[in-house]
Amino acid sequence: MSHAQNNLMPHSLGNMQKAEKIQYGVRFTTDDQHLVWITTYAPTIIRVNITDLHPSSDESYAVVASPQRAFTRMQETSTAWFLETDSLQVRINKKPLRIQFYHHDGSWLDGDDAALGVTWQGSQVYSYRKLQDPERFIGLGEKTGPLNRRGLSYVNWNTDAGYQTYSDPLYATYPFYMGILANHVFGLFFDNTFKSFFNFGGSTDDRMYFFGAEGGEMNYYFFGASTVEGILKDYTELTGRMPMPPLWSLGYQQCRYSYMSQQQLLDVARRFRQDSLPCDVIYCDIDYMRGYRVFTWNPQTYPDPKAMTDTLKQLGMHLVTIIDPGIKIDSSDEAGGYAPYRTGLENGYFAYYPDGQPYTGSVWAGRSHFPDFTRPEVRQWWGEQFQVLVNSGVTGFWNDMNEPAAWGQNIPPVVEFGKGKNIATIQQVHNVYGMQMARATYEGTRKLLNGYRPFVLTRAAYSGIQRYSAEWTGDNFATDDNMMMGYRTLNSMGLSGESFVGMDIGGFNGNPTPELYVRWMSLGVYTPLFRNHTAKGNTSHEPWAWGEFNEITVRHFLQTRYRLLPYLYSCFYASHTTGMPVNRSLAIDYTYDAHIYDPRFDAEYLFGPFMLVAPVVSTQQAAHVYLPHGQWYRFSTDQAYTGDTSWWVPAPLDDLPVFVKAGAIIPMQNAVETTADPGDGILRIHVWYGPDSTSFTYYEDDGQTYQYEQGKYLVRQLQFQPETHQFKISAATGAYVSRFKQIEWIGHHFPNHATFNVNGKPVAVKHLSNDVIALMLPASDQSITIQWEP
């Protein structure tokens, strides 16, 4: 057997030889020349990092938190070490070194397979882990397939490709999953940027599950919070949380490949206003550029972009332009040359071969170089290039082709990034390239916009992307299966810390039927990123392209989205402060309910904490939906349904099955055509009666700037307390004055003949229907208590 063949033979982690207490935990040395670092980041977060005796840089693109002391007990016996925090117990067996995690009550959570544990095979490293029965797995971010990943395997290698129902890999890498046992949950984040693999018991005959990577270290974080929600909070504490988005980005976004001229784009924008169709955003795809050179305008087709964006502003709209990473090789001297190419080349800002020559790949612009976004100075330079777009009035920036994608797909493995001690090849950088491009875009445009929030959208991503950008799921297809799969994917992305997510509504590839277009638009209302997009040559996706009846239906959907903006913006505040996604997989709130993993129901999700959305294909006029425990009401009709069972419910194209929980608190406003319109100044707080207390954190700020970071925001706690017959609105906190001048409180299904008072004073209620009442509340930033007597 040759030496090379011998290196490919599996070798598992050896015996413990030495132990040393360190600042945040313990470091073990093994007899096969490895260091095993076990450290804490919180009582519920434990890091395991296995290196050689001379570890490399400990930098992470994903992790922003710092370690902290959390071990409360460290004890050694003849066979093992025992470590404890307030939440977790860890056992480290000595011969061989194997790691096991337990709940603080002693219940098993997860751990190494006794025989294999951590194993190397050439440059590859794997963690083989004990598989429990029953055990479910959820997460991994942008992945197709069912909610429960048990029995399936996946690859993380950001890839530019149109995709079908079970395609893998896709555009983004989220190496984070959760395991669900009979009574406990755990999470695990494998922070390794190389091409990685996850096998949740597929082809192992249920002996084990495993994950690994083609290179790098075995480096993972174990999460032991007692709920899925708690694990998500910890994971986003570790990897960061999203900033507040600009309010306008939560409105409807119209895109296509491409609006071929300034005149065509403005005609589309004016038609939205002419037809009273709510819309806040319109896009320029690559044809706005001069010969596909990024950071340029085509002077023939887009002769005056500033005048164009000024007109859009008058219409209450914002412009988003696409940006690709490839910088066209253009050494012409015309008008000073192509500055991004010239300055990038002069400063050595591009990825390069080992001989120092810049890597050249072909993309839309032809032969191009690719910036090295791993370097801070390159990110700063990239951010400065947006000045030409910002000067033109652009406020949104769409990062595409950043897997990175080049014709032929695979960049040669010898291409290098970084400088000095931080040099890495494309194998290590590939999965974070898009994330670092989005980072450079966000940091640069935030600076250039002088206090105003940019909207940044990316196709490729890695864990932690939520700090910089929204994400969409790339080039989908105009089919019912793809639509349904898309919502499973968005729910999975929410389970991986990325809240601001969406897909190409209507499908990018192919033409939807009118029925599919309408159904998909109805689902877009309940999608964090409501963005319609289609490919060149396809049927137009503007609402009027589908006939008058369908346009009327879609107008109603868009109006519903804009009425829900106070609720939706507050849900984004929850993402900003706690990491909870807007699209909440039912596994978050109903973790141990087996029905939610049934393939018939596993596309369902909560939109915020109170609204259950049941996606249904366009060819069905009735839907089989599962409603979890509790009482539920149809959002459109207020019809009551009991939970813990499935229902066949009407699902015409103009009425998507959406339900609200009993006890739901949903702040709304009147319908407007743009977020720039303040509306009628009335905040409408809808409350659905139920037996249990509920609460909701209501949030406002100016929706445009970062002044909320200095305390210029408004927060009010809304509390429904049926046991005391009260609804409470707390006094406002923060320095922002609400844009709403009145509050209308609207109660659904409250006791008949109940009498009401506000802050102790009797008030008359208005009956909007048999089961819906309303009362106007005084304009006040002080606390308000509504009391009723049945």
PDB file of C-alpha atoms in Angstrom, residues 372-464:
ATOM      1  CA  ASP A 372     -11.267  38.789  -2.597  1.00  0.00           C
ATOM      2  CA  PHE A 373     -13.996  39.633  -0.081  1.00  0.00           C
ATOM      3  CA  THR A 374     -12.168  37.837   2.728  1.00  0.00           C
ATOM      4  CA  ARG A 375      -9.870  40.865   3.091  1.00  0.00           C
ATOM      5  CA  PRO A 376     -11.131  43.946   4.991  1.00  0.00           C
ATOM      6  CA  GLU A 377      -9.460  46.399   2.612  1.00  0.00           C
ATOM      7  CA  VAL A 378     -11.165  44.752  -0.363  1.00  0.00           C
ATOM      8  CA  ARG A 379     -14.551  44.895   1.347  1.00  0.00           C
ATOM      9  CA  GLN A 380     -14.004  48.592   2.004  1.00  0.00           C
ATOM     10  CA  TRP A 381     -13.009  49.194  -1.620  1.00  0.00           C
ATOM     11  CA  TRP A 382     -16.055  47.264  -2.835  1.00  0.00           C
ATOM     12  CA  GLY A 383     -18.352  49.301  -0.618  1.00  0.00           C
ATOM     13  CA  GLU A 384     -16.939  52.534  -2.026  1.00  0.00           C
ATOM     14  CA  GLN A 385     -17.837  51.453  -5.573  1.00  0.00           C
ATOM     15  CA  PHE A 386     -21.537  51.850  -4.738  1.00  0.00           C
ATOM     16  CA  GLN A 387     -21.142  55.626  -4.737  1.00  0.00           C
ATOM     17  CA  VAL A 388     -22.215  55.775  -8.390  1.00  0.00           C
ATOM     18  CA  LEU A 389     -25.459  53.937  -7.578  1.00  0.00           C
ATOM     19  CA  VAL A 390     -26.153  55.843  -4.373  1.00  0.00           C
ATOM     20  CA  ASN A 391     -25.599  59.125  -6.230  1.00  0.00           C
ATOM     21  CA  SER A 392     -28.234  57.921  -8.689  1.00  0.00           C
ATOM     22  CA  GLY A 393     -30.764  57.453  -5.893  1.00  0.00           C
ATOM     23  CA  VAL A 394     -30.535  53.673  -5.536  1.00  0.00           C
ATOM     24  CA  THR A 395     -31.334  52.407  -2.019  1.00  0.00           C
ATOM     25  CA  GLY A 396     -31.467  48.628  -2.522  1.00  0.00           C
ATOM     26  CA  PHE A 397     -28.664  46.328  -3.644  1.00  0.00           C
ATOM     27  CA  TRP A 398     -29.203  42.838  -5.029  1.00  0.00           C
ATOM     28  CA  ASN A 399     -26.156  40.541  -4.813  1.00  0.00           C
ATOM     29  CA  ASP A 400     -26.348  37.769  -7.398  1.00  0.00           C
ATOM     30  CA  MET A 401     -23.990  35.168  -8.909  1.00  0.00           C
ATOM     31  CA  ASN A 402     -22.037  35.152  -5.643  1.00  0.00           C
ATOM     32  CA  GLU A 403     -21.724  31.415  -4.953  1.00  0.00           C
ATOM     33  CA  PRO A 404     -19.371  32.409  -6.739  1.00  0.00           C
ATOM     34  CA  ALA A 405     -20.762  31.420 -10.122  1.00  0.00           C
ATOM     35  CA  ALA A 406     -18.729  31.338 -13.324  1.00  0.00           C
ATOM     36  CA  TRP A 407     -19.504  29.607 -16.581  1.00  0.00           C
ATOM     37  CA  GLY A 408     -18.237  26.098 -16.063  1.00  0.00           C
ATOM     38  CA  GLN A 409     -19.197  26.317 -12.373  1.00  0.00           C
ATOM     39  CA  ASN A 410     -15.996  25.151 -10.694  1.00  0.00           C
ATOM     40  CA  ILE A 411     -13.238  27.645  -9.962  1.00  0.00           C
ATOM     41  CA  PRO A 412      -9.837  25.870 -10.029  1.00  0.00           C
ATOM     42  CA  PRO A 413      -9.003  24.552  -6.541  1.00  0.00           C
ATOM     43  CA  VAL A 414      -5.616  26.301  -6.495  1.00  0.00           C
ATOM     44  CA  VAL A 415      -7.142  29.795  -6.609  1.00  0.00           C
ATOM     45  CA  GLU A 416      -6.163  31.665  -3.442  1.00  0.00           C
ATOM     46  CA  PHE A 417      -7.668  34.307  -1.196  1.00  0.00           C
ATOM     47  CA  GLY A 418      -6.225  36.331   1.655  1.00  0.00           C
ATOM     48  CA  LYS A 419      -2.717  37.499   2.410  1.00  0.00           C
ATOM     49  CA  GLY A 420       0.186  36.520   4.620  1.00  0.00           C
ATOM     50  CA  LYS A 421      -0.792  34.018   7.310  1.00  0.00           C
ATOM     51  CA  ASN A 422      -4.433  34.129   6.244  1.00  0.00           C
ATOM     52  CA  ILE A 423      -4.079  32.630   2.768  1.00  0.00           C
ATOM     53  CA  ALA A 424      -6.817  30.118   1.927  1.00  0.00           C
ATOM     54  CA  THR A 425      -7.860  28.334  -1.241  1.00  0.00           C
ATOM     55  CA  ILE A 426     -11.268  28.437  -2.879  1.00  0.00           C
ATOM     56  CA  GLN A 427     -12.194  25.169  -1.113  1.00  0.00           C
ATOM     57  CA  GLN A 428     -12.200  27.000   2.211  1.00  0.00           C
ATOM     58  CA  VAL A 429     -13.602  30.309   0.944  1.00  0.00           C
ATOM     59  CA  HIS A 430     -16.239  29.139  -1.555  1.00  0.00           C
ATOM     60  CA  ASN A 431     -19.115  28.739   0.917  1.00  0.00           C
ATOM     61  CA  VAL A 432     -18.510  32.135   2.565  1.00  0.00           C
ATOM     62  CA  TYR A 433     -17.774  34.114  -0.598  1.00  0.00           C
ATOM     63  CA  GLY A 434     -21.364  35.274  -1.078  1.00  0.00           C
ATOM     64  CA  MET A 435     -21.746  36.105   2.593  1.00  0.00           C
ATOM     65  CA  GLN A 436     -18.622  38.269   2.531  1.00  0.00           C
ATOM     66  CA  MET A 437     -19.784  39.999  -0.648  1.00  0.00           C
ATOM     67  CA  ALA A 438     -23.106  40.792   1.045  1.00  0.00           C
ATOM     68  CA  ARG A 439     -21.178  41.992   4.083  1.00  0.00           C
ATOM     69  CA  ALA A 440     -19.077  44.336   1.948  1.00  0.00           C
ATOM     70  CA  THR A 441     -22.219  45.609   0.218  1.00  0.00           C
ATOM     71  CA  TYR A 442     -24.054  46.217   3.486  1.00  0.00           C
ATOM     72  CA  GLU A 443     -21.157  47.892   5.266  1.00  0.00           C
ATOM     73  CA  GLY A 444     -20.372  50.091   2.275  1.00  0.00           C
ATOM     74  CA  THR A 445     -23.911  51.187   1.466  1.00  0.00           C
ATOM     75  CA  ARG A 446     -24.775  51.775   5.112  1.00  0.00           C
ATOM     76  CA  LYS A 447     -21.911  54.254   5.214  1.00  0.00           C
ATOM     77  CA  LEU A 448     -22.765  55.885   1.880  1.00  0.00           C
ATOM     78  CA  LEU A 449     -26.463  56.337   2.681  1.00  0.00           C
ATOM     79  CA  ASN A 450     -25.599  58.643   5.586  1.00  0.00           C
ATOM     80  CA  GLY A 451     -27.773  57.149   8.281  1.00  0.00           C
ATOM     81  CA  TYR A 452     -30.454  55.612   6.073  1.00  0.00           C
ATOM     82  CA  ARG A 453     -30.899  51.852   5.979  1.00  0.00           C
ATOM     83  CA  PRO A 454     -29.972  50.032   2.788  1.00  0.00           C
ATOM     84  CA  PHE A 455     -31.861  46.976   1.643  1.00  0.00           C
ATOM     85  CA  VAL A 456     -29.385  44.229   0.754  1.00  0.00           C
ATOM     86  CA  LEU A 457     -30.428  40.963  -0.894  1.00  0.00           C
ATOM     87  CA  THR A 458     -28.185  37.970  -1.556  1.00  0.00           C
ATOM     88  CA  ARG A 459     -28.458  34.606  -3.261  1.00  0.00           C
ATOM     89  CA  ALA A 460     -25.456  32.859  -1.678  1.00  0.00           C
ATOM     90  CA  ALA A 461     -24.965  32.752   2.074  1.00  0.00           C
ATOM     91  CA  TYR A 462     -23.354  31.151   5.100  1.00  0.00           C
ATOM     92  CA  SER A 463     -24.454  31.082   8.736  1.00  0.00           C
ATOM     93  CA  GLY A 464     -24.464  34.605  10.132  1.00  0.00           C
TER      94      GLY A 464
END
